[in-house]
Coordinates of C-alpha atoms and ligand atoms in Angstrom, one line a residue:
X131 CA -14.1 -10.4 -26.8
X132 CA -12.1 -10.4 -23.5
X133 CA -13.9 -7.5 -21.1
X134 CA -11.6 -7.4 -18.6
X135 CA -8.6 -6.6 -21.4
X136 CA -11.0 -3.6 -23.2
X137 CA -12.2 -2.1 -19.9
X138 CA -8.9 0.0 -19.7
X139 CA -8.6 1.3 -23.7
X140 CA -12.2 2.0 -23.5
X141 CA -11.7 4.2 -20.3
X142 CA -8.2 5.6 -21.1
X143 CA -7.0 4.6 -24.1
X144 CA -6.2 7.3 -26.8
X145 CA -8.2 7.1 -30.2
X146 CA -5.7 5.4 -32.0
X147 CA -5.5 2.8 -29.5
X148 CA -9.1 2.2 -29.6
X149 CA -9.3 1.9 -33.7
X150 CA -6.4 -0.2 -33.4
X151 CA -7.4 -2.8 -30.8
X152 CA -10.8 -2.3 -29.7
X153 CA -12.6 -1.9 -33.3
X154 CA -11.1 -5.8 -34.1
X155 CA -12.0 -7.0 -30.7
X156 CA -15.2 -6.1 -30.6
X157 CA -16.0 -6.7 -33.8
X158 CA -15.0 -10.5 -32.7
X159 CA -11.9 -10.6 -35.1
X160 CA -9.4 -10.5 -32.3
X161 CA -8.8 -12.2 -29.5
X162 CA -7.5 -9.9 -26.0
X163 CA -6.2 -11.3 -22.7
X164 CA -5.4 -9.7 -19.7
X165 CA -1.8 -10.0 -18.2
X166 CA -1.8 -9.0 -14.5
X167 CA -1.0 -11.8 -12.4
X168 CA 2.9 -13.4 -12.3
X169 CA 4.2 -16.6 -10.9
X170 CA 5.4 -14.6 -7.5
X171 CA 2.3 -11.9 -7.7
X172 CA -1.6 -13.1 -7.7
X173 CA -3.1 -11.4 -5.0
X174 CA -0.4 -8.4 -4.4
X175 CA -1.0 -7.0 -7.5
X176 CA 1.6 -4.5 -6.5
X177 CA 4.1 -6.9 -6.6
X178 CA 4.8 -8.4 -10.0
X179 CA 8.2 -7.9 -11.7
X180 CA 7.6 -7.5 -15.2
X181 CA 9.5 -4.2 -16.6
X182 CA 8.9 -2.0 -19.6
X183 CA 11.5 0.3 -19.6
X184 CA 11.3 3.3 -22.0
X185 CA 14.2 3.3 -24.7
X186 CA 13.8 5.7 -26.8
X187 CA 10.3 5.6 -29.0
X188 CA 9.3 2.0 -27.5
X189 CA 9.3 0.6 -24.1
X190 CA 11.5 -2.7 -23.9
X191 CA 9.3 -5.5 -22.1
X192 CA 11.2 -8.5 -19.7
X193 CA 9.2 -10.9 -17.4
X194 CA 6.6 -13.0 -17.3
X195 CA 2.7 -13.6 -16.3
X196 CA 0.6 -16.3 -15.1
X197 CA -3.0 -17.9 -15.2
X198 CA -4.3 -15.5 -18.4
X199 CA -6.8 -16.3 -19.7
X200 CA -7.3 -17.3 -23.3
X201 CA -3.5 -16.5 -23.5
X202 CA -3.0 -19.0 -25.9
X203 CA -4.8 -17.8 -28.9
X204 CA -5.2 -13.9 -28.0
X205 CA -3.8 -11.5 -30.5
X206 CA -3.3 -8.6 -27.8
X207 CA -2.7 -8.2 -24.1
X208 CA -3.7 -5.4 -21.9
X209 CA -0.4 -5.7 -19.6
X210 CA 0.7 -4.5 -16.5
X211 CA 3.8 -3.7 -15.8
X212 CA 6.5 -1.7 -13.7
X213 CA 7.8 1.1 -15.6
X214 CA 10.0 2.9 -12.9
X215 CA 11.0 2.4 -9.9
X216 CA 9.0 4.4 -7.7
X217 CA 6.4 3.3 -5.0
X218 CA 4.5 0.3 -6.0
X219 CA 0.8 1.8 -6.8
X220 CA 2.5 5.1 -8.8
X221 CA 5.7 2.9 -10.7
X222 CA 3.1 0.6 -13.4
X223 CA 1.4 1.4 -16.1
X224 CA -0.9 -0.5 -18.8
X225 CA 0.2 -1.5 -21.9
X226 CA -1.3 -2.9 -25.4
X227 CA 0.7 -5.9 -26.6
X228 CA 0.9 -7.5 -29.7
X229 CA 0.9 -11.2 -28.9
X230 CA 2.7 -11.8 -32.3
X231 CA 6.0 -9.8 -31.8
X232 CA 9.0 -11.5 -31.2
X233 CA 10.1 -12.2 -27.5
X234 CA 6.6 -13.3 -26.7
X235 CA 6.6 -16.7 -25.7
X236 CA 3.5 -18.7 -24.4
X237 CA 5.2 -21.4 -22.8
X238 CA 2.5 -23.7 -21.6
X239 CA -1.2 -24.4 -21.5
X240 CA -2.0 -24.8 -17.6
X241 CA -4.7 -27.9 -17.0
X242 CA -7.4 -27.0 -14.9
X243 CA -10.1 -28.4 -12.9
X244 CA -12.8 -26.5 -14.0
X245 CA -13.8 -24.0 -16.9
X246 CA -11.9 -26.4 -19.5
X247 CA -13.5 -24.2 -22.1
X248 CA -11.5 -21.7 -22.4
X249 CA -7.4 -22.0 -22.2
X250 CA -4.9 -20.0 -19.6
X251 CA -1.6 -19.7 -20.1
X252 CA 2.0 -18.9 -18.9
X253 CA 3.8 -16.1 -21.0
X254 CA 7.4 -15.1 -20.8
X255 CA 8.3 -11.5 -22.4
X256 CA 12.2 -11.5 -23.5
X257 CA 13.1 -8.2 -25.0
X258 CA 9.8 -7.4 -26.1
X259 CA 9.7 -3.6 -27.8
X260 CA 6.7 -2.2 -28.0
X261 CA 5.9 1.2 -29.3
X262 CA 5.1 4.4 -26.6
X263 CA 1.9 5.1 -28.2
X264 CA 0.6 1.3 -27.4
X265 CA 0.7 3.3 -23.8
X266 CA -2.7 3.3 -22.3
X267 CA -3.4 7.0 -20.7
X268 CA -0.4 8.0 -18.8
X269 CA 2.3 6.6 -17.8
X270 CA 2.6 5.4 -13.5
X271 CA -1.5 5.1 -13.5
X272 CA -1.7 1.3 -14.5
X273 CA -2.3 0.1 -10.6
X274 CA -5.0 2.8 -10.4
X275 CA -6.8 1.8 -13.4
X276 CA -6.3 -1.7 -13.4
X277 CA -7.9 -1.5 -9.8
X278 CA -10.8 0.2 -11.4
X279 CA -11.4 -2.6 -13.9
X280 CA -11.0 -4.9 -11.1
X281 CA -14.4 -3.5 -9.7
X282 CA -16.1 -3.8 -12.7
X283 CA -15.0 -7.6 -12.9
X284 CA -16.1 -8.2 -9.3
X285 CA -19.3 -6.7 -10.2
X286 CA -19.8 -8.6 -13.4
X287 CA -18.7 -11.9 -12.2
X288 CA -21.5 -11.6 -9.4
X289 CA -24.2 -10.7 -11.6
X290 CA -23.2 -13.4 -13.9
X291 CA -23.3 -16.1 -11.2
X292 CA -27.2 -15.5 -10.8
X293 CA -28.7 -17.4 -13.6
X294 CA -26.5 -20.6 -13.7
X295 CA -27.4 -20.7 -9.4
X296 CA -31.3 -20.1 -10.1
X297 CA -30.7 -22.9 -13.1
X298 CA -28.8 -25.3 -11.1
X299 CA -31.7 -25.2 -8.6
X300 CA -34.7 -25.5 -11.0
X301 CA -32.7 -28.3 -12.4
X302 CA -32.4 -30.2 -9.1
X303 CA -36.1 -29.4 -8.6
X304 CA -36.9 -31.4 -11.6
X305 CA -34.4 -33.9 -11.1
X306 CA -35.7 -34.8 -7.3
X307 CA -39.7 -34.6 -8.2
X308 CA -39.1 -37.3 -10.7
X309 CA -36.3 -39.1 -8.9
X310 CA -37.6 -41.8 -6.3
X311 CA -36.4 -43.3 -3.2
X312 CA -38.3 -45.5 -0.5
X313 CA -41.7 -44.9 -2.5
X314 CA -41.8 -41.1 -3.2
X315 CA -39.7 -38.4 -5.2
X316 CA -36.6 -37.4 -3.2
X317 CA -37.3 -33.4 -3.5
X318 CA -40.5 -34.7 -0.8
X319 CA -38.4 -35.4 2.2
X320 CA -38.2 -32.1 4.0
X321 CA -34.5 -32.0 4.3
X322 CA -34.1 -31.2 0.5
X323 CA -36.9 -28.8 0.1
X324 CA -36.5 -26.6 2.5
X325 CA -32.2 -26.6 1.5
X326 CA -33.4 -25.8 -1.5
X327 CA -35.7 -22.9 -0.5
X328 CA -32.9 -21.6 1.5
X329 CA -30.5 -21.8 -1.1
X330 CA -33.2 -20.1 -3.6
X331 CA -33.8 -17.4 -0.4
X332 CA -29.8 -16.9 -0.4
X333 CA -29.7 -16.3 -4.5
X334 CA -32.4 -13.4 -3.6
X335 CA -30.3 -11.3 -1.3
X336 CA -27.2 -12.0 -3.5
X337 CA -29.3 -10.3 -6.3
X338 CA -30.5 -7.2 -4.3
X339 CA -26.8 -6.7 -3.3
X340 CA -25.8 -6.6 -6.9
X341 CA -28.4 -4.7 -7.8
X342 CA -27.6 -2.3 -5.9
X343 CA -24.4 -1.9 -6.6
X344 CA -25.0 -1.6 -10.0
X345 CA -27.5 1.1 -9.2
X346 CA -24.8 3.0 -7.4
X347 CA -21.9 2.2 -10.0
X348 CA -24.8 3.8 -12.7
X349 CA -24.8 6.8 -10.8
X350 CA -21.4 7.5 -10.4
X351 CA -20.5 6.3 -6.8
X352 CA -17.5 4.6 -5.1
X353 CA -18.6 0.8 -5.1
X354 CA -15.3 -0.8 -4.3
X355 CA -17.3 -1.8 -1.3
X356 CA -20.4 -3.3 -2.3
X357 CA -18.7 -4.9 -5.2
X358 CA -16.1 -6.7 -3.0
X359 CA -19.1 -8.2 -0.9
X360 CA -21.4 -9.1 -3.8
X361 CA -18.1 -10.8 -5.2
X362 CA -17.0 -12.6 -1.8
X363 CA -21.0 -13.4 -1.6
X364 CA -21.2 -14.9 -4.7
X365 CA -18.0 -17.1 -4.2
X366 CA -18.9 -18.6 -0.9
X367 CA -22.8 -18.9 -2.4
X368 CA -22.0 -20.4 -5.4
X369 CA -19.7 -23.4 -3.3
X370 CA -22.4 -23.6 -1.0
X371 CA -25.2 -23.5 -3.6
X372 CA -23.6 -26.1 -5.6
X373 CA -22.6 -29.0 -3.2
X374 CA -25.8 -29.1 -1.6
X375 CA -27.0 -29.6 -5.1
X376 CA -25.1 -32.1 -5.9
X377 CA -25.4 -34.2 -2.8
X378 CA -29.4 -34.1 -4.1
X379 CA -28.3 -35.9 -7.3
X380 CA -26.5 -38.8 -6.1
X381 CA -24.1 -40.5 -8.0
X382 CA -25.8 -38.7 -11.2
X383 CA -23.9 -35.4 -9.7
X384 CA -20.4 -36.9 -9.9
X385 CA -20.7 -37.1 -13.6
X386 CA -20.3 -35.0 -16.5
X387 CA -23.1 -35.2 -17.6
X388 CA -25.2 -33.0 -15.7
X389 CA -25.5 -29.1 -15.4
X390 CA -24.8 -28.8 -11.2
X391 CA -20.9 -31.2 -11.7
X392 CA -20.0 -28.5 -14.1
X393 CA -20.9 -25.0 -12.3
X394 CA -19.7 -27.0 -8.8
X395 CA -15.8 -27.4 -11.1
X396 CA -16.3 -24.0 -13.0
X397 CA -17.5 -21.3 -10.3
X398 CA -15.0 -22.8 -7.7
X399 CA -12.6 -20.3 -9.5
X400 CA -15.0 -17.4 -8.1
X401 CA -13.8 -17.8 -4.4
X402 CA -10.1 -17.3 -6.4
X403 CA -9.5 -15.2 -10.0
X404 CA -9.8 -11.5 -9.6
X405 CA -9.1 -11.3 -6.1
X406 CA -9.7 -14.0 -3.7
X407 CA -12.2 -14.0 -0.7
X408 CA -9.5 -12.9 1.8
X409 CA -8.5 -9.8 -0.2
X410 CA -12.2 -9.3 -0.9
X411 CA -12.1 -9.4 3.2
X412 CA -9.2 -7.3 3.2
X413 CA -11.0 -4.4 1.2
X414 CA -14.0 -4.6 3.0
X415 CA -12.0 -4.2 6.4
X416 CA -10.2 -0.8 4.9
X417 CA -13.2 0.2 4.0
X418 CA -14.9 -0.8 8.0
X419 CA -11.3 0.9 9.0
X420 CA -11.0 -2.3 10.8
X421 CA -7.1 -3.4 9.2
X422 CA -4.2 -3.1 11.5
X423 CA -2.2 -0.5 10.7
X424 CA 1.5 -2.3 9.2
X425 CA 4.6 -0.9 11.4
X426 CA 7.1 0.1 9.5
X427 CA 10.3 -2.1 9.5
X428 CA 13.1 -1.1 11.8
X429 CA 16.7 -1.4 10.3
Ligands
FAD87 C1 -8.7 -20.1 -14.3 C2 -8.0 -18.8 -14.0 C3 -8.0 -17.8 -14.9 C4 -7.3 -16.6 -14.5 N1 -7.3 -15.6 -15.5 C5 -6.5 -14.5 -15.3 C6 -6.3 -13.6 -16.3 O1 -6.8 -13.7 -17.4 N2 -5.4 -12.6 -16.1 C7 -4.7 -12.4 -14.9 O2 -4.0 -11.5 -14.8 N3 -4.9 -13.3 -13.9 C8 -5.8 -14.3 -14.1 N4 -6.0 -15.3 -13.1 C9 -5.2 -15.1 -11.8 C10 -6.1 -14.9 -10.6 O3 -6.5 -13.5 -10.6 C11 -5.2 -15.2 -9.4 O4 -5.1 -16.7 -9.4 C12 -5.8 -14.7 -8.1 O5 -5.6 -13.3 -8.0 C13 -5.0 -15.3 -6.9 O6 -3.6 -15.2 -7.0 P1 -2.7 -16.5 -6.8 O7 -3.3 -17.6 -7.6 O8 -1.3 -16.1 -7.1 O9 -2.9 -16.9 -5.3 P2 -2.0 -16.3 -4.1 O10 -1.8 -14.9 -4.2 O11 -0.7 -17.2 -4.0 O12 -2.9 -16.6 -2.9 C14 -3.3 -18.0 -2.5 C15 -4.3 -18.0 -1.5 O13 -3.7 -17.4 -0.3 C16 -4.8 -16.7 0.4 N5 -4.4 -15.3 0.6 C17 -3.8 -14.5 -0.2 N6 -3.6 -13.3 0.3 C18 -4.2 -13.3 1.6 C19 -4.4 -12.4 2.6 N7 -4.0 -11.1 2.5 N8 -5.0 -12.8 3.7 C20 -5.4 -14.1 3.9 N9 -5.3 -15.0 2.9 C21 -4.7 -14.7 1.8 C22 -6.1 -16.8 -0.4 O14 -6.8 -17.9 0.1 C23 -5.6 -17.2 -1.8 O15 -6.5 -17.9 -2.6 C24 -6.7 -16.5 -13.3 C25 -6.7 -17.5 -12.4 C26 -7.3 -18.7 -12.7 C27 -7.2 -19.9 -11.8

């Protein structure tokens, strides 16, 4: 099951929706992806082009998105799209797609450096009609809520970082007490053991911040804040984290063959998907009320 496509039926979606899409996804029957980002639109969410324009009971779907994630094999998208032409947070809303109707097109399978497990795809939509009740919640909210999943993501991809950082360093642990060099195991010169103390200090901190962000999230508080830091923290950790690692390996960390090569290629994509570390910046400098002010454009 894709989280980040249920997280908005789950929220908003109405009944129908849920028995519809959600009962077969999570049930593991169905495959969901989300569709936000678009060749011209990663990081300005508020700028992709895809339309759905309402004609009569079904909204009419033209454009295209990028990087989704297991969009090759998913039976449903949660989509974004623009579906008037007002301002740019209050003209999208969120839509469930059928993957199999006909004007979808998944047009290529991008290769990637990293997290070769699962497939992403580029999807063009060419008259796509989708029926109104596929909406989910109302119509013009879909950059509101998919900001709101967004957080949840950032929160969850932090959290999930912890364990593969705390097992790449118990791995190089073992690795360098068994590994000699000049007479003695590598992990005994004090340039590695005390990185590696520092590394395990910085996983620490990383987990109070997410624990208490959850904390707050659990009690029904504005975390857009804390979960952007945790998120940024855990992207810049997990580079650091993982090429001091894998300098401690040798040549046995350029291979494929060992735990560290993989998360170092995987969890580079944290620093990137769902909002990279300058727009993590970016909300934590709203936030600090730190962000110039833009001047409106004279004609
Ligand atoms: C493997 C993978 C899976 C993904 N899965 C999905 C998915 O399932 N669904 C989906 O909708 N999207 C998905 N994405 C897209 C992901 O969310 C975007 O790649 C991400 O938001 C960045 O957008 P972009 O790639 O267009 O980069 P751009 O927006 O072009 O930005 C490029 C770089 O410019 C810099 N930058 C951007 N804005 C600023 C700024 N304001 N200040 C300073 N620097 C800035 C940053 O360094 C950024 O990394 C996925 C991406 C990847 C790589």
């Amino acid at each position: 099951m894709c989280s980040t496509a249920s997280f908005p039926p789950v929220r908003f979606g109405s009944d129908e929706l849920k028995q519809q899409f959600l009962v077969p996804t999570i049930a593991g029957d169905v495959v969901a992806c989300l569709g936000v980002s678009e060749p011209e639109a990663g990081s300005d969410v508020s700028g992709i082009k895809t339309k759905a324009i309402r004609k009569g009971d079904d909204y009419v779907i033209n454009g295209g998105k990028m990087w989704i994630t297991s969009g090759c094999q998913a039976d449903w998208m949660c989509l974004l799209a623009n579906t008037s032409e007002g301002p740019p947070h209050k003209n999208k809303s969120l839509l469930c797609l059928p993957m199999k109707l006909s004007g979808v097109h998944v047009a290529k399978k991008i290769d990637k450096i990293g997290m070769r497990s699962s497939d992403t795809a580029q999807i063009f939509f060419e008259d796509v009609r989708v029926p109104c009740k596929y909406l989910i919640g109302e119509e013009g909210m879909g950059f509101t809520y998919q900001m709101l999943q967004f957080q949840e993501e950032r929160l969850w991809a932090a959290a999930n970082i912890l364990a593969q950082l705390e097992n790449v360093i118990q791995e190089t642990i073992d690795y360098t007490r068994q590994r000699k060099t000049f007479q003695q195991p590598i992990l005994y010169n004090q340039t590695v053991h005390f990185r590696l103390a520092e590394l395990a200090t910085e996983v620490e901190l990383l987990r109070s911040l997410v624990y208490r962000a959850v904390a707050s999230y659990i009690q029904g508080k504005d975390v857009t804040k804390l979960a952007s830091m945790a998120k940024l923290k855990a992207g810049r950790l997990t580079r650091e984290l993982t090429d001091s690692c894998l300098q401690f390996w040798g040549g046995m960390g350029f291979t494929n063959e060992v735990l560290v090569s993989r998360v170092y290629r995987d969890f580079r994509l944290l620093s990137i998907g769902a909002g990279s570390d300058e727009v993590m910046l970016s909300i934590i400098c709203k936030y600090m009320d730190t962000l110039p002010k833009r001047q409106p454009h004279k004609s």
